[in-house]
Short mmCIF file of C-alpha atoms in Angstrom, two decimals:
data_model
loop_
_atom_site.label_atom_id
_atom_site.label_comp_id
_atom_site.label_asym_id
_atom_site.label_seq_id
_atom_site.Cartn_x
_atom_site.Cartn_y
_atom_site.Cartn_z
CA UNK A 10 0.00 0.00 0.00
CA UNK A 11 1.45 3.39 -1.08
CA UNK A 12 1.17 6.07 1.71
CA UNK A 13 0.39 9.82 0.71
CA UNK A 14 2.80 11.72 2.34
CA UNK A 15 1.44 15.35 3.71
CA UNK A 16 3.95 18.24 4.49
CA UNK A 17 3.10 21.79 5.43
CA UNK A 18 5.02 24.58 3.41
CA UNK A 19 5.52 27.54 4.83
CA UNK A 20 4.71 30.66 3.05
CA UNK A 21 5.76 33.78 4.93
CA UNK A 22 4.58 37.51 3.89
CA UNK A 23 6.54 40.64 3.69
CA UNK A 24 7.13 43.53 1.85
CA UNK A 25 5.91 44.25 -1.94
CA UNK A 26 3.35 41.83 -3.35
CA UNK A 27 5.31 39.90 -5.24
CA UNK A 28 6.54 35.87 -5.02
CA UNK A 29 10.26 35.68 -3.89
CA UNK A 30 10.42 33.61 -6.51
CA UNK A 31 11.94 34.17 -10.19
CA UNK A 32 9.33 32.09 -12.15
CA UNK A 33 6.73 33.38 -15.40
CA UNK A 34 3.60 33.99 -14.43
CA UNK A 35 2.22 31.94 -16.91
CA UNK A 36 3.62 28.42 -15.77
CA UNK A 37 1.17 25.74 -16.46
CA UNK A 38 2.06 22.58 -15.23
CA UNK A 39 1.17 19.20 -17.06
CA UNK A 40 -2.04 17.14 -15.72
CA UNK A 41 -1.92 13.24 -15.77
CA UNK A 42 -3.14 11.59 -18.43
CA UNK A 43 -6.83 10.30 -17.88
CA UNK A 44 -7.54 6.76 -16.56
CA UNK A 45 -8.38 4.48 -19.59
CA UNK A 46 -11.41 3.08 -17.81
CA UNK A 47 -13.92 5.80 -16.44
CA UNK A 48 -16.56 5.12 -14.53
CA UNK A 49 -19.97 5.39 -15.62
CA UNK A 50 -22.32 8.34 -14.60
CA UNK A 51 -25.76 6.59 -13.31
CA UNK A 52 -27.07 9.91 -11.96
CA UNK A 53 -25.73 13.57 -12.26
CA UNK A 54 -27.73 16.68 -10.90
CA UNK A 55 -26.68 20.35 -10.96
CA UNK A 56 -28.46 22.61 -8.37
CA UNK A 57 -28.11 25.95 -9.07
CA UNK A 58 -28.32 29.03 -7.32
CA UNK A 59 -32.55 29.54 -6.68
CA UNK A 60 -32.44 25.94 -6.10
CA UNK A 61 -30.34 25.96 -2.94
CA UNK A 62 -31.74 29.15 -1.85
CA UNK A 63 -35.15 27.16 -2.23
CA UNK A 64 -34.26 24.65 -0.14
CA UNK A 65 -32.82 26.23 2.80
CA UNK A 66 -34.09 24.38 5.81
CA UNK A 67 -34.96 25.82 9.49
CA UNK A 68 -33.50 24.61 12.73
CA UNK A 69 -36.14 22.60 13.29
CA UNK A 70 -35.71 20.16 10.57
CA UNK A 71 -33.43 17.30 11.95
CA UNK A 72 -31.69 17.00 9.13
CA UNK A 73 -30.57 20.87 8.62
CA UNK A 74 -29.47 20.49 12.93
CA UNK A 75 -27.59 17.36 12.00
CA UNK A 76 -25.24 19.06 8.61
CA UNK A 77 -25.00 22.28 11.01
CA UNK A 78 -23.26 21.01 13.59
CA UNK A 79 -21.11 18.63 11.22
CA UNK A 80 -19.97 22.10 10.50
CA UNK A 81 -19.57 23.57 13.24
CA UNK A 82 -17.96 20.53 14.37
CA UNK A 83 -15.39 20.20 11.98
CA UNK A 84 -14.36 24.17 11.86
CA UNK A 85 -14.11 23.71 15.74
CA UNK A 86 -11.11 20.90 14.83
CA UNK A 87 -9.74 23.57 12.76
CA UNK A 88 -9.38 26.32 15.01
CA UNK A 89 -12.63 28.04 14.17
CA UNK A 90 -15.11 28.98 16.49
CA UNK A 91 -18.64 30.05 14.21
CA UNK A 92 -21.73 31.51 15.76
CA UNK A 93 -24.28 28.64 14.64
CA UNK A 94 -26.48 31.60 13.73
CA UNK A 95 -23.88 32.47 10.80
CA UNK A 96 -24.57 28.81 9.30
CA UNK A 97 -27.05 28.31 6.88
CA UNK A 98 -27.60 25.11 5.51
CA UNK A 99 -29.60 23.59 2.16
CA UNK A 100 -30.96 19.95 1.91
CA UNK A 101 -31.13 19.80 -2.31
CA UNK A 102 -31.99 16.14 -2.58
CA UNK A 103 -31.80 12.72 -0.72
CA UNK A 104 -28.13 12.55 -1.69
CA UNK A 105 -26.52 16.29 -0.88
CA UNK A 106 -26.80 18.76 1.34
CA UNK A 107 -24.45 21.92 1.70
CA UNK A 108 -23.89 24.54 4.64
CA UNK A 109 -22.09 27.75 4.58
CA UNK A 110 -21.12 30.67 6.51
CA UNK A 111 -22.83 34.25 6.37
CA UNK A 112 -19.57 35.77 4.17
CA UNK A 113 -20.82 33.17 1.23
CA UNK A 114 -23.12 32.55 -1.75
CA UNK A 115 -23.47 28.85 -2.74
CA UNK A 116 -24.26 29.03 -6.39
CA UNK A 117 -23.98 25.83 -7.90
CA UNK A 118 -23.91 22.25 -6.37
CA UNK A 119 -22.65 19.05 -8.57
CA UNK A 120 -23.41 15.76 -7.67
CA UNK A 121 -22.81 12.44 -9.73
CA UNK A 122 -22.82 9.13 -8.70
CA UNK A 123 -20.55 6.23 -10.25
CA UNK A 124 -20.81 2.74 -11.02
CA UNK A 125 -18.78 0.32 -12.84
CA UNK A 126 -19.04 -3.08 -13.59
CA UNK A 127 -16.15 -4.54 -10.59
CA UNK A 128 -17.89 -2.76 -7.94
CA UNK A 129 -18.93 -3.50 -4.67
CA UNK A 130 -22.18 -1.74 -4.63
CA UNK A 131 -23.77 -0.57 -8.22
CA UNK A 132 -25.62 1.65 -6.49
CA UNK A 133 -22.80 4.39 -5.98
CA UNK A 134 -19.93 2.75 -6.42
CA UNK A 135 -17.99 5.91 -6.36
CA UNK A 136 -19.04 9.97 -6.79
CA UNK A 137 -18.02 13.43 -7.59
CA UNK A 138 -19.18 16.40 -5.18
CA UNK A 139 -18.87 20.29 -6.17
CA UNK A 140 -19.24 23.62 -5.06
CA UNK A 141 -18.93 26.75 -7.15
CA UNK A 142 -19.06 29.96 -4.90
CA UNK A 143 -18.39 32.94 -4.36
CA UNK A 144 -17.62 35.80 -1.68
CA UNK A 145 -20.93 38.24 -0.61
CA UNK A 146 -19.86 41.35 -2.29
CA UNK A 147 -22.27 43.11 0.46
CA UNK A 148 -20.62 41.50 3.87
CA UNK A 149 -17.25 43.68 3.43
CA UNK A 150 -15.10 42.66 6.54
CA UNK A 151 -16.98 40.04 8.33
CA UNK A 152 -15.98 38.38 11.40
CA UNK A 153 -13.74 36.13 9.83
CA UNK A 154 -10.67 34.56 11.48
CA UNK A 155 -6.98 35.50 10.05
CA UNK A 156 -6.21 32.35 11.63
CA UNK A 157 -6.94 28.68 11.39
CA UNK A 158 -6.80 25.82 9.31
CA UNK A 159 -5.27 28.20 6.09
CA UNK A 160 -3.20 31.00 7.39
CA UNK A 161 -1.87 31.38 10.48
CA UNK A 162 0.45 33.78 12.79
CA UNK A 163 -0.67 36.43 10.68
CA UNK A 164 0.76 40.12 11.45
CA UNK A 165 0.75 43.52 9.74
CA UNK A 166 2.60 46.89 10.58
CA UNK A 167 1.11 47.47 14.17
CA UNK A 168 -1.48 44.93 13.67
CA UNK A 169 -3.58 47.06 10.99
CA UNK A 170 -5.23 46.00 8.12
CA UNK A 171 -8.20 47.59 6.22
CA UNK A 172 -9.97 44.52 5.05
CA UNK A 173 -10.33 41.13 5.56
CA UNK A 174 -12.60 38.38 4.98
CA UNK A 175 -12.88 34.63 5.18
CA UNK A 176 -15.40 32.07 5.22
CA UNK A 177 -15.92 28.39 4.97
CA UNK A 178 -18.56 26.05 2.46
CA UNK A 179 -19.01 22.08 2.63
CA UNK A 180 -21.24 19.76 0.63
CA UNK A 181 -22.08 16.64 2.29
CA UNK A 182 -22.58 13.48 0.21
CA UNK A 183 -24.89 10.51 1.69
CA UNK A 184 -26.05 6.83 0.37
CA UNK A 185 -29.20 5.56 1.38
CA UNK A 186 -29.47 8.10 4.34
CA UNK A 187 -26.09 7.72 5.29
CA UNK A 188 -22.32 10.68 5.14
CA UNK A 189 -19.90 8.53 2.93
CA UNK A 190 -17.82 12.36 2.03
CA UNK A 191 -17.76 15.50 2.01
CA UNK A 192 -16.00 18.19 0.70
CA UNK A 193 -14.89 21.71 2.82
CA UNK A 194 -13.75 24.87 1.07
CA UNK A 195 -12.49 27.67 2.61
CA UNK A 196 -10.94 31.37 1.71
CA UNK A 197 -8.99 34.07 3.10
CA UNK A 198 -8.76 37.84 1.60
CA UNK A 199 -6.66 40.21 3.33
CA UNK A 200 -5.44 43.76 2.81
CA UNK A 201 -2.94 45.48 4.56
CA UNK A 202 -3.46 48.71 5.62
CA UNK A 203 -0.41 50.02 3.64
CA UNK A 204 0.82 47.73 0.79
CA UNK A 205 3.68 50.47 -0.39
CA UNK A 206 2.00 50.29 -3.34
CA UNK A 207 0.98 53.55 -5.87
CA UNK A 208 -0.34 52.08 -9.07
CA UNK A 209 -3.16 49.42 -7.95
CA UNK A 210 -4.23 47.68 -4.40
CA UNK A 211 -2.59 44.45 -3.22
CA UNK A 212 -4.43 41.46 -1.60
CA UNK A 213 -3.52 38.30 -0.56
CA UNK A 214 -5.63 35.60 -1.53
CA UNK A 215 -5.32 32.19 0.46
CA UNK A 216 -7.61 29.08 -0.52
CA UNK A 217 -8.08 25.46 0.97
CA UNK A 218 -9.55 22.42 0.36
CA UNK A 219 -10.39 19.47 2.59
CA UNK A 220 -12.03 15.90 0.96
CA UNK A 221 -12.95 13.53 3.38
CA UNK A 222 -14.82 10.08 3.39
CA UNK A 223 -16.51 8.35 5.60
CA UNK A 224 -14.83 4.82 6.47
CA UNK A 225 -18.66 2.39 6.28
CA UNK A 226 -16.92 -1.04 6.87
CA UNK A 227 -13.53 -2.98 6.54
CA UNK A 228 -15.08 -3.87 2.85
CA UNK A 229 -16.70 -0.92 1.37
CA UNK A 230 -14.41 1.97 2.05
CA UNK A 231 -14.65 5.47 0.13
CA UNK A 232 -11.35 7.17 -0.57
CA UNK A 233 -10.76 10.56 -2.13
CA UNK A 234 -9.09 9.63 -5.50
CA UNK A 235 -9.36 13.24 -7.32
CA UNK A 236 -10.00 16.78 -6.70
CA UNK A 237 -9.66 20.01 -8.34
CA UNK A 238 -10.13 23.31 -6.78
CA UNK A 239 -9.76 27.03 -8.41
CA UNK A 240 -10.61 30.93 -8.06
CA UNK A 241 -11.04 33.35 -10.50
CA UNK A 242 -12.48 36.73 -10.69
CA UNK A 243 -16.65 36.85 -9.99
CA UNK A 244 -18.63 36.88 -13.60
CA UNK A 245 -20.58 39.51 -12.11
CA UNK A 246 -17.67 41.79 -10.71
CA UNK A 247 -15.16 41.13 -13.57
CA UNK A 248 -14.10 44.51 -13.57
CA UNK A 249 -12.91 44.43 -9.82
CA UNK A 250 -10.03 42.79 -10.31
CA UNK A 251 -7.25 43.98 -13.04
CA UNK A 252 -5.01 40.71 -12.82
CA UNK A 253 -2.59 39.23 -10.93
CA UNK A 254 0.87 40.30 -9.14
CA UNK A 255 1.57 36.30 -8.63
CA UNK A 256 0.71 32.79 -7.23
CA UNK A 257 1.71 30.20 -5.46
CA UNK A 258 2.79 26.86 -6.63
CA UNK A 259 4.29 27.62 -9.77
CA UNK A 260 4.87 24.11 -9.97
CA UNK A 261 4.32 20.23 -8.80
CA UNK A 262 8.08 20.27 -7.63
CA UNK A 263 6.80 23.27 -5.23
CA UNK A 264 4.40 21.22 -3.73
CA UNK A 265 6.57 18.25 -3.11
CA UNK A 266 10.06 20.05 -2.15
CA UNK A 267 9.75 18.91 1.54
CA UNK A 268 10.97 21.50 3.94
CA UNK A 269 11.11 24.57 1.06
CA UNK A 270 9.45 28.12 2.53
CA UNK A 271 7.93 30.43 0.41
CA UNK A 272 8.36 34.39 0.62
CA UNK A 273 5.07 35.84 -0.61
CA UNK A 274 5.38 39.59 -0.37
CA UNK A 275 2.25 42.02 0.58
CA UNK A 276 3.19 45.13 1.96
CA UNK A 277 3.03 45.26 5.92
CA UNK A 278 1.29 41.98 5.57
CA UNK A 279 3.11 39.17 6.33
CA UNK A 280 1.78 35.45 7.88
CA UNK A 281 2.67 31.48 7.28
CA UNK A 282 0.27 29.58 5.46
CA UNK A 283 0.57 25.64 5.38
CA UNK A 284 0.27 24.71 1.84
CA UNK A 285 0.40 21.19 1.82
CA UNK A 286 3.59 19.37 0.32
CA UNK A 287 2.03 15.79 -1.14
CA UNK A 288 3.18 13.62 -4.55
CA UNK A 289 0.27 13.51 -7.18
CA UNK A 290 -0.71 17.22 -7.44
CA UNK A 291 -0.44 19.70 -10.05
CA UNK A 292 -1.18 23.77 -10.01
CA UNK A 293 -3.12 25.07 -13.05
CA UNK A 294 -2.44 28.84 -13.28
CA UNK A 295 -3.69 31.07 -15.73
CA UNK A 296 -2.33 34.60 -15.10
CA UNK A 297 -3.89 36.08 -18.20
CA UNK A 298 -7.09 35.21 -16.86
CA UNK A 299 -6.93 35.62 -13.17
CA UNK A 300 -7.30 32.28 -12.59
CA UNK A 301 -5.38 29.89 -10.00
CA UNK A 302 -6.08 26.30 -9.47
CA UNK A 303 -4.77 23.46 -8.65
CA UNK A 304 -5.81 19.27 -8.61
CA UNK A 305 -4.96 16.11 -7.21
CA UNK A 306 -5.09 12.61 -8.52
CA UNK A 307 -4.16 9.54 -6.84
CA UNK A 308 -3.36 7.52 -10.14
CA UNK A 309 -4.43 4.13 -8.33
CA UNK A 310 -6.63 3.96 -5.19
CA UNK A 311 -4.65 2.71 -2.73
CA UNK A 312 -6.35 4.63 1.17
CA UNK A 313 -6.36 7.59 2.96
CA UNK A 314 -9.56 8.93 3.73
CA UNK A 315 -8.65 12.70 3.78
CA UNK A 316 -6.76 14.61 1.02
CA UNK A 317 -5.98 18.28 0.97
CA UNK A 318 -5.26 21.33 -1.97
CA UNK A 319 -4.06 24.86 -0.97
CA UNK A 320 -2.74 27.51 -3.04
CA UNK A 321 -1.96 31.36 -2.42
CA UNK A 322 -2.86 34.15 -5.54
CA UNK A 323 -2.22 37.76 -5.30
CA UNK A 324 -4.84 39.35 -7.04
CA UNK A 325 -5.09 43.62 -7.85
CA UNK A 326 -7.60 45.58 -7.88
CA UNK A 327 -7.89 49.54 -8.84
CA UNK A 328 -6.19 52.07 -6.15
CA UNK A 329 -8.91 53.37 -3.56
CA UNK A 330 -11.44 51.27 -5.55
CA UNK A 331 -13.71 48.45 -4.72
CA UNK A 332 -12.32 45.50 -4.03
CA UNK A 333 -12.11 42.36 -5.86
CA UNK A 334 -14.43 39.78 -5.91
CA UNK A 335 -13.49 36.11 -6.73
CA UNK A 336 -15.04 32.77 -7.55
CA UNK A 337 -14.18 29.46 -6.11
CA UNK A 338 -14.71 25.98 -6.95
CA UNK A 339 -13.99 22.55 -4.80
CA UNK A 340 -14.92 19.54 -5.65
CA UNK A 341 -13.88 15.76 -5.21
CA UNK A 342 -14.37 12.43 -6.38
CA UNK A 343 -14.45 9.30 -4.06
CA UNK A 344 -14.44 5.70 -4.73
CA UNK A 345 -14.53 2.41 -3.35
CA UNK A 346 -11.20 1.17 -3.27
CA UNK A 347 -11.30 -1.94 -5.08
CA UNK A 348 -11.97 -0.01 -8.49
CA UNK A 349 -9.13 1.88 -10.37
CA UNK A 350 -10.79 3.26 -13.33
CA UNK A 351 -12.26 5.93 -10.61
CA UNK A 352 -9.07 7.79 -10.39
CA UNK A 353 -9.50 9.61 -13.71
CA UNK A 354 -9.51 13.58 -12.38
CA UNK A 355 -12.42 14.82 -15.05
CA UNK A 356 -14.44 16.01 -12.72
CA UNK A 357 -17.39 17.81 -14.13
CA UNK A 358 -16.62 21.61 -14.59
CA UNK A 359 -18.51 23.74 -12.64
CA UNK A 360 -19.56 25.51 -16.02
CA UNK A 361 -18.15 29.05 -14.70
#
């Protein structure tokens, strides 16, 4: 059995918005070829945005109580204490259900569920999960932590900073009643108070990704075999952002040099965020665009019941104007692991 091997990389911030590094913007690292043998899609259901808001569920209904507190739960075990009253949560079908914090908008929700012909249940032998969302233009500097499970020891010149935000999204995925994975997002946006900076206004923009599945028995376990998260500027506040000063990875080797520290550079701002070092990951950048992503791909199913994806993007917005407004999209696929041909990373794209 192969072991995934996790590593936090340090990524400490100081003075001018730009990567310590001397790489092109516009690195674009390979993907892995796709598994020969894909599963087959026996279901797949897109909920969009009036959809969820549709099916937002009150306290009262056991099932909304129940993905709540699996919430607050599991930001608690990251560091995060949340108001329960700052959680909604949206029961779309039988199969998914998805609860976020105030500082969200939950879109769009994918679901598909797998089969092929070796596995141990044709009901769902395996599926993909996904979230596109975005940041509430309208909740400017909400009560979000500057420290936790994506960046922490955060400091700025005398402790100042003139905005920050950062809130957290998961999709829960169930068979026949029962969790068998989920999928957390989370994002931090900060700007320092004074990022020496003339021409445009610097932020630092610091995104993580947590797949997790539920072990059912000794013989029917789910693993996380793919995922592939990303952020780009908001389609409906395109014109907040004006590109990108730089990213983080450039590429795979940066996520799998054990021990290497990145300097990412924003002003007063500086902080260490734990992007995780692991084999069988690849950043897909698009500077032109404003777009940073990144996946992971097991190649083989072989355990672990948790994988991770973090990346850091500097995005710019207009001096003194308002201030950007990104996109982001998490999603996962998990598998039994006695089938192979569920590693292929084509998850269905959120359609952004």
């Amino acid at each position: 059995m192969r072991i995934t091997r996790t590593h936090r990389l340090a990524a400490a911030v100081g003075g001018g918005m730009a990567l310590a590094l001397s790489l092109p913007l516009n690195a674009v690292a390979t993907p892995p070829p796709h598994a020969e043998n894909a599963p087959r899609a026996t279901k797949k259901v897109t909920f969009t945005d009036d959809q969820i808001k549709n099916s937002r569920k009150g306290d009262d209904h056991p099932q909304a109580r129940e993905v709540r507190q699996l919430h607050l739960r599991e930001q608690a075990r990251a560091g995060r204490l949340i108001d329960a009253k700052n959680v909604s949560v949206a029961i779309l079908d039988s199969n998914v259900s998805v609860a976020w914090e105030r500082g969200r908008n939950v879109e769009k929700v994918t679901f598909t569920a797998l089969t092929a012909d070796d596995a141990p249940d044709a009901d769902m032998a395996g599926f993909d999960i996904g979230m596109l969302t975005g940041e509430d233009p309208e909740s400017s500097g909400v009560s979000a932590n500057a420290y936790g499970a994506g960046m922490n020891q955060a400091t700025w010149d005398n402790g100042q900073y003139s905005y920050k935000s950062g809130d957290c999204q998961t999709a829960y995925a169930r068979r026949s009643g029962t969790l068998v994975g989920k999928v957390n997002g989370c994002y931090q946006k900060v700007k320092p108070t004074n990022d020496y900076n003339g021409s445009y206004d610097e932020f630092s923009y610091n995104r993580y990704a947590t797949a997790t599945a539920e072990q059912l028995s000794w013989t029917e376990d789910y693993v996380p075999v793919a995922m592939d998260i990303g952020s780009r500027p908001h389609r409906d506040h395109l014109s907040r952002t004006i590109g990108l000063t730089n990213y983080f990875p450039h590429t795979p080797e940066h996520l799998c040099n054990e021990g290497a520290e990145v300097s990412v550079t924003a002003g007063a701002f500086s902080a260490t965020v734990p992007l995780r070092n692991c084999a069988d990951k690849w950043p897909t950048p698009d500077a032109a665009n404003s777009y940073m992503g990144a996946r992971y791909d097991q190649g083989a199913i072989f355990g672990g019941r948790s994988a991770g994806l973090d990346f850091v993007m500097n995005p710019k917005g207009r001096q003194g104007g308002a201030y950007p407004i990104l996109a982001d999209w998490d999603s996962a696929r998990f598998c039994v692991g006695t089938y192979s041909g569920c590693a292929d990373w084509a998850i269905v794209n959120p359609g952004w």
